[in-house]
Amino acid sequence: MTTKIIALVDALGNLVRFVLRPGQAHDLQGVKPLIEGVSFGAFLGDKAFDANWLREELENRGALAIIPPKSNRKIQYDYDEAAYCWRHLVENYFAKIKEFRGIATRYDKTDSSYTANLNLVAALIATR
């Protein structure tokens, strides 16, 4: 059994919200509940988040889509490569939570206990 964590972090690399998904599910499936009700000026994501519906949603919100296009996309969108460099904050956050062995190896048997432990780890990281 695998679990995928889809996380939304702010400009300082602090966790705003996360969603748990099955490991075999695509990352894009967790985006809609993740960004629902959250206001932001730009969305930084990797190529996995390159979808027409997400780009339209971000445009309707007035947010910049800083997402590199997939190589097989017919229309290659431009993106701000300098701003995309800040996506490392998301990767840094995942490196921080993986310092906690129970999160990295997913010892918890249920999603609710894993979510509780992930919230606890997020609180510990925020107090550092």
CSV table of C-alpha atoms in Angstrom, one decimal:
chain,number,residue,atom,x,y,z
A,1,MET,CA,0.0,0.0,0.0
A,2,THR,CA,1.4,3.4,-1.0
A,3,THR,CA,0.2,6.9,-0.2
A,4,LYS,CA,1.0,10.0,-2.1
A,5,ILE,CA,1.1,13.4,-0.4
A,6,ILE,CA,0.0,16.4,-2.5
A,7,ALA,CA,1.1,19.5,-0.6
A,8,LEU,CA,0.5,23.3,-1.0
A,9,VAL,CA,3.2,25.5,0.5
A,10,ASP,CA,3.4,29.2,0.8
A,11,ALA,CA,6.2,31.5,-0.5
A,12,LEU,CA,8.3,30.7,2.6
A,13,GLY,CA,8.0,27.0,2.2
A,14,ASN,CA,5.5,26.5,5.1
A,15,LEU,CA,2.7,24.0,4.7
A,16,VAL,CA,-0.7,25.5,3.8
A,17,ARG,CA,-2.7,22.4,3.1
A,18,PHE,CA,-2.1,18.8,2.0
A,19,VAL,CA,-4.2,16.0,0.5
A,20,LEU,CA,-3.5,12.2,0.7
A,21,ARG,CA,-4.0,10.2,-2.5
A,22,PRO,CA,-3.4,6.6,-3.3
A,23,GLY,CA,0.1,6.0,-4.6
A,24,GLN,CA,-1.1,4.9,-8.1
A,25,ALA,CA,-3.3,8.0,-8.6
A,26,HIS,CA,-2.0,10.9,-10.7
A,27,ASP,CA,-0.8,14.0,-8.8
A,28,LEU,CA,-3.3,16.1,-10.8
A,29,GLN,CA,-6.3,14.4,-9.1
A,30,GLY,CA,-5.4,16.0,-5.7
A,31,VAL,CA,-5.1,19.6,-7.0
A,32,LYS,CA,-8.7,20.6,-7.1
A,33,PRO,CA,-9.5,20.0,-3.4
A,34,LEU,CA,-6.0,21.4,-2.5
A,35,ILE,CA,-6.5,24.9,-4.1
A,36,GLU,CA,-10.3,25.2,-3.3
A,37,GLY,CA,-10.9,28.3,-1.2
A,38,VAL,CA,-7.2,29.3,-1.1
A,39,SER,CA,-6.2,32.6,-2.8
A,40,PHE,CA,-2.7,33.0,-4.3
A,41,GLY,CA,-1.0,35.0,-7.0
A,42,ALA,CA,1.0,32.2,-8.6
A,43,PHE,CA,0.9,28.5,-8.8
A,44,LEU,CA,4.3,26.7,-9.2
A,45,GLY,CA,4.1,23.1,-10.3
A,46,ASP,CA,6.1,20.6,-12.3
A,47,LYS,CA,5.1,19.0,-15.6
A,48,ALA,CA,2.7,16.6,-14.0
A,49,PHE,CA,0.4,19.6,-13.3
A,50,ASP,CA,0.3,20.7,-17.0
A,51,ALA,CA,-3.4,20.3,-17.7
A,52,ASN,CA,-5.8,22.6,-19.6
A,53,TRP,CA,-8.4,22.6,-16.9
A,54,LEU,CA,-5.9,23.7,-14.3
A,55,ARG,CA,-4.5,26.5,-16.5
A,56,GLU,CA,-8.0,27.7,-17.1
A,57,GLU,CA,-8.9,27.6,-13.4
A,58,LEU,CA,-5.7,29.6,-12.6
A,59,GLU,CA,-6.5,32.1,-15.3
A,60,ASN,CA,-10.0,32.6,-14.0
A,61,ARG,CA,-8.6,33.2,-10.5
A,62,GLY,CA,-6.1,35.7,-11.9
A,63,ALA,CA,-3.1,33.6,-10.8
A,64,LEU,CA,0.0,33.0,-12.8
A,65,ALA,CA,0.5,29.4,-14.0
A,66,ILE,CA,4.2,28.7,-13.6
A,67,ILE,CA,4.2,25.2,-15.0
A,68,PRO,CA,6.5,24.0,-17.7
A,69,PRO,CA,4.6,22.4,-20.5
A,70,LYS,CA,4.8,18.7,-21.3
A,71,SER,CA,7.0,17.8,-24.2
A,72,ASN,CA,4.1,16.2,-26.1
A,73,ARG,CA,1.8,19.3,-25.8
A,74,LYS,CA,0.8,20.8,-29.2
A,75,ILE,CA,0.8,24.3,-27.8
A,76,GLN,CA,3.9,25.0,-25.8
A,77,TYR,CA,3.1,27.6,-23.2
A,78,ASP,CA,5.7,30.0,-21.9
A,79,TYR,CA,6.5,30.1,-18.2
A,80,ASP,CA,8.7,32.2,-16.0
A,81,GLU,CA,11.8,30.1,-15.6
A,82,ALA,CA,13.3,32.4,-12.9
A,83,ALA,CA,10.2,32.1,-10.8
A,84,TYR,CA,10.1,28.3,-11.4
A,85,CYS,CA,13.4,28.0,-9.5
A,86,TRP,CA,11.4,28.7,-6.3
A,87,ARG,CA,9.7,25.4,-6.6
A,88,HIS,CA,12.5,23.9,-4.6
A,89,LEU,CA,10.7,25.1,-1.5
A,90,VAL,CA,8.1,22.3,-2.1
A,91,GLU,CA,10.9,19.8,-2.5
A,92,ASN,CA,12.6,21.1,0.7
A,93,TYR,CA,9.4,20.7,2.6
A,94,PHE,CA,9.2,17.1,1.6
A,95,ALA,CA,12.8,16.6,2.6
A,96,LYS,CA,11.9,18.0,6.0
A,97,ILE,CA,8.9,15.7,6.6
A,98,LYS,CA,11.0,12.7,5.5
A,99,GLU,CA,13.3,13.3,8.4
A,100,PHE,CA,10.5,11.8,10.5
A,101,ARG,CA,10.8,8.1,10.1
A,102,GLY,CA,7.1,7.3,10.7
A,103,ILE,CA,6.1,9.6,7.9
A,104,ALA,CA,8.8,8.5,5.4
A,105,THR,CA,8.0,4.8,5.8
A,106,ARG,CA,4.2,5.2,6.6
A,107,TYR,CA,3.9,3.1,9.7
A,108,ASP,CA,0.3,4.1,10.3
A,109,LYS,CA,-2.3,1.6,9.1
A,110,THR,CA,-5.1,4.1,8.5
A,111,ASP,CA,-5.3,7.3,6.5
A,112,SER,CA,-6.7,9.2,9.5
A,113,SER,CA,-3.8,8.3,11.8
A,114,TYR,CA,-1.3,9.1,9.0
A,115,THR,CA,-3.0,12.4,8.5
A,116,ALA,CA,-2.9,13.1,12.2
A,117,ASN,CA,0.8,12.3,12.3
A,118,LEU,CA,1.5,14.4,9.2
A,119,ASN,CA,-0.3,17.3,10.9
A,120,LEU,CA,1.8,16.8,14.0
A,121,VAL,CA,5.0,16.8,12.0
A,122,ALA,CA,3.9,20.0,10.1
A,123,ALA,CA,3.4,21.7,13.5
A,124,LEU,CA,6.8,20.6,14.7
A,125,ILE,CA,8.4,21.9,11.5
A,126,ALA,CA,6.6,25.2,11.8
A,127,THR,CA,7.9,25.7,15.3
A,128,ARG,CA,11.6,25.3,14.3
